[in-house]
Amino acid sequence: MSVAENIADVRERITAAARRAGRDPGEITLMAVSKTFAVEHIREAYADGLRVFGENRVQEFIGKAAALRNLRDAEWHMIGHLQSNKAAAAAELFTAIDSLDSLRLAEKLNASAEKLGKKLGVLIEINVGGETAKSGLAPDSGDLEDLLMAAPGLDHLELRGLMTIPPFTEDAQEARPYFRQLRALRDQIAAQRLPAVRVDVLSMGMSHDFEIAIEEGSTCVRVGTAIFGPRKGS
Ligand SMILES: *Cc1c(COP(=O)(O)O)cnc(C)c1O
């Protein structure tokens, strides 16, 4: 199947999942995760109407960004772990950082965004499964609380919501409790009405489990393989 056919298929499945859950499909963003894929593939997805792209490595995206500069209304989101020493480069390259996982990184991104005179969208990554190999803040951690409390001082960041990657399971249904947990955390944070903290966005769901994530309230699904095909070497 072509990228265009894959996108049509994913869109249909998003719509069906939203309807099952009594939701408006229009409130769900389809992010094309283009990591490892060449700019031609990204252009193809853009031609099919996609505008939000996810990349997970600063170095890789540096190599692609110049060739994509003319796609002016596209959004480029960093979705992989970001080391503090790459914060300045990331702040310049990306529209948004969807994998914010520490106050220290937030402060670096804020300072870089200020120098660039831009506002960076951010999502806080939550490690719902408590896996040691994964980045993200623990849902009940003081670190998360510290980051939320610091939001008003980070005035070049725009905190928009939460992101998670649940533990991988063959049966996508097993991801459901983790998606539910992220949504409950979002509701709990929203109820606190903290200054400069908005948590409207719930970025959850990938190729194998995005329908379940939508049933559980996802507003952004991050889809790579189901759009572009298998990645080499993974
Ligand atoms: C690679 C990646 C995805 C997309 O995964 P697929 O299974 O190919 O859809 C989504 N989110 C993150 C954070 C990723 O690194």
Tab-separated table of C-alpha atoms and ligand atoms in Angstrom:
chain	number	residue	atom	x	y	z
A	1	MET	CA	0.000	0.000	0.000
A	2	SER	CA	1.092	3.558	-0.679
A	3	VAL	CA	1.529	6.256	1.952
A	4	ALA	CA	-1.684	7.851	0.667
A	5	GLU	CA	-3.628	4.599	1.047
A	6	ASN	CA	-2.174	4.009	4.493
A	7	ILE	CA	-3.176	7.484	5.621
A	8	ALA	CA	-6.709	6.979	4.300
A	9	ASP	CA	-6.909	3.702	6.206
A	10	VAL	CA	-5.589	5.201	9.456
A	11	ARG	CA	-8.012	8.112	9.137
A	12	GLU	CA	-10.937	5.733	8.728
A	13	ARG	CA	-9.881	3.797	11.794
A	14	ILE	CA	-9.518	7.032	13.810
A	15	THR	CA	-13.024	8.068	12.792
A	16	ALA	CA	-14.495	4.658	13.666
A	17	ALA	CA	-12.769	4.565	17.072
A	18	ALA	CA	-13.936	8.108	17.865
A	19	ARG	CA	-17.529	7.255	16.931
A	20	ARG	CA	-17.467	4.126	19.116
A	21	ALA	CA	-16.447	6.331	22.016
A	22	GLY	CA	-19.040	8.991	21.181
A	23	ARG	CA	-16.321	11.482	20.344
A	24	ASP	CA	-15.851	13.980	17.524
A	25	PRO	CA	-13.097	12.628	15.223
A	26	GLY	CA	-12.144	16.247	14.519
A	27	GLU	CA	-10.678	16.629	17.996
A	28	ILE	CA	-8.011	13.994	17.287
A	29	THR	CA	-4.762	14.988	15.610
A	30	LEU	CA	-2.992	12.434	13.468
A	31	MET	CA	0.755	12.919	13.929
A	32	ALA	CA	2.919	11.229	11.288
A	33	VAL	CA	6.001	9.829	13.012
A	34	SER	CA	8.607	10.221	10.295
A	35	LYS	CA	11.764	9.196	12.194
A	36	THR	CA	14.159	7.166	10.005
A	37	PHE	CA	12.154	8.046	6.877
A	38	ALA	CA	13.480	10.281	4.139
A	39	VAL	CA	12.087	13.698	3.316
A	40	GLU	CA	10.314	12.328	0.214
A	41	HIS	CA	8.061	10.274	2.463
A	42	ILE	CA	7.335	13.317	4.603
A	43	ARG	CA	6.437	15.323	1.513
A	44	GLU	CA	4.081	12.581	0.424
A	45	ALA	CA	2.280	12.631	3.773
A	46	TYR	CA	2.155	16.429	3.611
A	47	ALA	CA	0.599	16.231	0.138
A	48	ASP	CA	-2.064	13.986	1.651
A	49	GLY	CA	-2.941	16.713	4.110
A	50	LEU	CA	-0.920	15.809	7.213
A	51	ARG	CA	0.627	18.791	8.968
A	52	VAL	CA	1.967	17.426	12.248
A	53	PHE	CA	5.151	15.357	12.208
A	54	GLY	CA	7.083	13.606	14.948
A	55	GLU	CA	10.831	13.043	15.020
A	56	ASN	CA	12.845	11.507	17.839
A	57	ARG	CA	16.440	12.584	17.191
A	58	VAL	CA	17.811	16.105	16.992
A	59	GLN	CA	20.775	15.018	14.882
A	60	GLU	CA	18.620	13.219	12.339
A	61	PHE	CA	16.204	16.120	12.034
A	62	ILE	CA	19.014	18.650	11.507
A	63	GLY	CA	19.767	16.722	8.339
A	64	LYS	CA	16.163	16.818	7.140
A	65	ALA	CA	14.971	20.243	8.278
A	66	ALA	CA	16.610	22.294	5.521
A	67	ALA	CA	14.938	20.221	2.817
A	68	LEU	CA	11.535	20.642	4.495
A	69	ARG	CA	11.684	24.388	5.112
A	70	ASN	CA	9.200	25.170	2.348
A	71	LEU	CA	6.431	23.178	4.084
A	72	ARG	CA	5.621	26.326	5.976
A	73	ASP	CA	2.499	25.302	7.830
A	74	ALA	CA	3.885	21.961	9.011
A	75	GLU	CA	4.538	21.402	12.723
A	76	TRP	CA	7.632	19.520	13.818
A	77	HIS	CA	7.386	17.807	17.174
A	78	MET	CA	10.247	16.262	19.119
A	79	ILE	CA	8.927	13.018	20.608
A	80	GLY	CA	12.133	11.293	21.733
A	81	HIS	CA	14.222	11.735	24.853
A	82	LEU	CA	16.026	15.066	24.694
A	83	GLN	CA	19.365	15.565	26.398
A	84	SER	CA	19.891	18.954	28.002
A	85	ASN	CA	22.955	19.651	25.869
A	86	LYS	CA	20.752	19.457	22.749
A	87	ALA	CA	18.038	21.731	24.149
A	88	ALA	CA	19.223	24.817	22.267
A	89	ALA	CA	19.315	23.010	18.918
A	90	ALA	CA	15.927	21.426	19.570
A	91	ALA	CA	14.359	24.752	20.545
A	92	GLU	CA	15.470	26.167	17.218
A	93	LEU	CA	14.466	23.213	15.017
A	94	PHE	CA	11.152	22.146	16.468
A	95	THR	CA	7.709	23.680	16.847
A	96	ALA	CA	7.053	21.731	20.012
A	97	ILE	CA	8.725	19.359	22.442
A	98	ASP	CA	6.339	16.535	23.343
A	99	SER	CA	8.815	14.665	25.541
A	100	LEU	CA	9.609	17.132	28.319
A	101	ASP	CA	10.774	15.053	31.268
A	102	SER	CA	12.574	17.326	33.720
A	103	LEU	CA	12.512	20.805	35.181
A	104	ARG	CA	16.151	21.253	34.211
A	105	LEU	CA	15.336	20.557	30.564
A	106	ALA	CA	12.335	22.890	30.781
A	107	GLU	CA	14.576	25.697	32.042
A	108	LYS	CA	17.078	25.146	29.226
A	109	LEU	CA	14.350	25.065	26.590
A	110	ASN	CA	12.767	28.186	28.041
A	111	ALA	CA	16.056	30.097	27.959
A	112	SER	CA	16.729	28.981	24.374
A	113	ALA	CA	13.223	29.856	23.226
A	114	GLU	CA	13.569	33.271	24.816
A	115	LYS	CA	16.793	33.934	22.895
A	116	LEU	CA	15.076	32.880	19.682
A	117	GLY	CA	12.058	35.046	20.470
A	118	LYS	CA	9.715	32.113	20.054
A	119	LYS	CA	7.202	30.233	22.127
A	120	LEU	CA	7.671	26.467	22.286
A	121	GLY	CA	4.745	24.145	22.853
A	122	VAL	CA	5.471	21.372	25.337
A	123	LEU	CA	3.915	18.175	26.609
A	124	ILE	CA	5.133	16.501	29.777
A	125	GLU	CA	6.069	12.881	29.223
A	126	ILE	CA	4.713	10.556	31.883
A	127	ASN	CA	6.173	7.106	32.468
A	128	VAL	CA	2.894	5.345	33.258
A	129	GLY	CA	4.403	1.884	33.341
A	130	GLY	CA	7.213	2.837	35.716
A	131	GLU	CA	9.715	1.181	33.364
A	132	THR	CA	13.289	2.025	34.302
A	133	ALA	CA	14.468	1.971	30.669
A	134	LYS	CA	11.919	4.612	29.657
A	135	SER	CA	12.115	8.328	30.184
A	136	GLY	CA	9.257	10.382	31.532
A	137	LEU	CA	8.213	11.500	34.985
A	138	ALA	CA	6.433	9.213	37.428
A	139	PRO	CA	2.758	10.216	37.787
A	140	ASP	CA	2.997	10.656	41.550
A	141	SER	CA	6.470	12.182	41.676
A	142	GLY	CA	7.596	15.369	43.334
A	143	ASP	CA	9.444	16.077	40.081
A	144	LEU	CA	6.153	16.353	38.215
A	145	GLU	CA	4.751	18.631	40.876
A	146	ASP	CA	7.881	20.822	40.777
A	147	LEU	CA	7.606	21.143	37.006
A	148	LEU	CA	3.914	22.100	37.161
A	149	MET	CA	4.605	24.670	39.878
A	150	ALA	CA	7.429	26.196	37.812
A	151	ALA	CA	5.198	26.705	34.741
A	152	PRO	CA	4.364	30.393	35.362
A	153	GLY	CA	8.070	31.287	35.317
A	154	LEU	CA	8.703	29.423	32.062
A	155	ASP	CA	7.070	32.043	29.924
A	156	HIS	CA	8.549	30.953	26.608
A	157	LEU	CA	7.077	27.498	26.988
A	158	GLU	CA	3.417	26.770	26.452
A	159	LEU	CA	2.451	23.737	28.492
A	160	ARG	CA	-0.346	21.982	26.630
A	161	GLY	CA	-0.724	18.509	28.021
A	162	LEU	CA	0.706	15.079	28.663
A	163	MET	CA	2.295	12.359	26.570
A	164	THR	CA	2.986	8.718	27.298
A	165	ILE	CA	4.381	5.523	25.805
A	166	PRO	CA	2.935	2.573	27.729
A	167	PRO	CA	4.867	-0.681	28.099
A	168	PHE	CA	4.762	-2.642	24.844
A	169	THR	CA	2.347	-5.560	24.803
A	170	GLU	CA	1.410	-7.851	21.901
A	171	ASP	CA	-2.230	-7.458	22.820
A	172	ALA	CA	-3.028	-3.755	22.474
A	173	GLN	CA	-5.942	-4.125	24.900
A	174	GLU	CA	-3.392	-4.431	27.658
A	175	ALA	CA	-2.381	-0.824	27.063
A	176	ARG	CA	-5.880	0.375	27.977
A	177	PRO	CA	-5.308	0.728	31.752
A	178	TYR	CA	-2.205	2.861	31.083
A	179	PHE	CA	-4.158	5.170	28.771
A	180	ARG	CA	-6.867	5.416	31.401
A	181	GLN	CA	-4.254	6.256	33.996
A	182	LEU	CA	-2.865	9.125	31.895
A	183	ARG	CA	-6.328	10.525	31.393
A	184	ALA	CA	-7.076	10.332	35.121
A	185	LEU	CA	-3.807	12.130	35.848
A	186	ARG	CA	-4.757	14.816	33.334
A	187	ASP	CA	-8.151	15.282	34.985
A	188	GLN	CA	-6.523	15.485	38.378
A	189	ILE	CA	-4.040	18.141	37.209
A	190	ALA	CA	-6.786	20.087	35.428
A	191	ALA	CA	-8.870	20.121	38.617
A	192	GLN	CA	-6.045	21.908	40.443
A	193	ARG	CA	-6.398	24.927	38.116
A	194	LEU	CA	-2.713	25.760	38.363
A	195	PRO	CA	-1.484	28.977	36.743
A	196	ALA	CA	0.053	28.549	33.248
A	197	VAL	CA	-0.784	24.840	33.253
A	198	ARG	CA	-3.013	23.659	30.422
A	199	VAL	CA	-3.498	19.957	29.937
A	200	ASP	CA	-5.935	19.723	27.025
A	201	VAL	CA	-3.651	17.520	24.953
A	202	LEU	CA	-3.321	13.820	25.648
A	203	SER	CA	-0.740	12.384	23.263
A	204	MET	CA	-1.149	8.629	23.416
A	205	GLY	CA	-1.516	5.758	20.979
A	206	MET	CA	0.835	4.432	18.283
A	207	SER	CA	0.337	2.182	15.228
A	208	HIS	CA	-0.688	-0.913	17.162
A	209	ASP	CA	-2.883	0.664	19.822
A	210	PHE	CA	-4.157	4.057	18.640
A	211	GLU	CA	-7.788	2.960	18.451
A	212	ILE	CA	-7.771	1.959	22.099
A	213	ALA	CA	-6.028	5.210	23.027
A	214	ILE	CA	-8.791	7.132	21.236
A	215	GLU	CA	-11.462	5.200	23.135
A	216	GLU	CA	-9.673	6.310	26.295
A	217	GLY	CA	-9.512	9.986	25.398
A	218	SER	CA	-6.398	10.522	23.257
A	219	THR	CA	-6.322	13.847	21.384
A	220	CYS	CA	-3.140	13.075	19.432
A	221	VAL	CA	-2.100	9.704	18.042
A	222	ARG	CA	1.526	9.240	16.985
A	223	VAL	CA	1.575	6.906	14.004
A	224	GLY	CA	4.717	5.781	12.175
A	225	THR	CA	4.661	2.225	10.853
A	226	ALA	CA	0.982	2.229	9.852
A	227	ILE	CA	1.665	5.238	7.591
A	228	PHE	CA	5.198	4.758	6.289
A	229	GLY	CA	5.696	0.996	6.676
A	230	PRO	CA	8.280	-0.844	8.784
A	231	ARG	CA	11.415	1.016	9.858
A	232	LYS	CA	14.769	-0.476	8.935
A	233	GLY	CA	16.639	-1.909	11.864
A	234	SER	CA	13.754	-1.840	14.321
B	1	LIG	C1	8.457	5.636	16.940
B	1	LIG	C2	7.493	6.291	17.837
B	1	LIG	C3	6.115	6.281	17.559
B	1	LIG	C4	5.496	5.581	16.366
B	1	LIG	O1	5.554	4.196	16.490
B	1	LIG	P1	4.809	3.240	15.452
B	1	LIG	O2	4.651	1.973	16.208
B	1	LIG	O3	5.708	3.113	14.282
B	1	LIG	O4	3.528	3.870	15.106
B	1	LIG	C5	5.279	6.960	18.427
B	1	LIG	N1	5.742	7.605	19.514
B	1	LIG	C6	7.058	7.637	19.807
B	1	LIG	C7	7.499	8.381	21.003
B	1	LIG	C8	7.966	6.979	18.989
B	1	LIG	O5	9.265	7.022	19.306
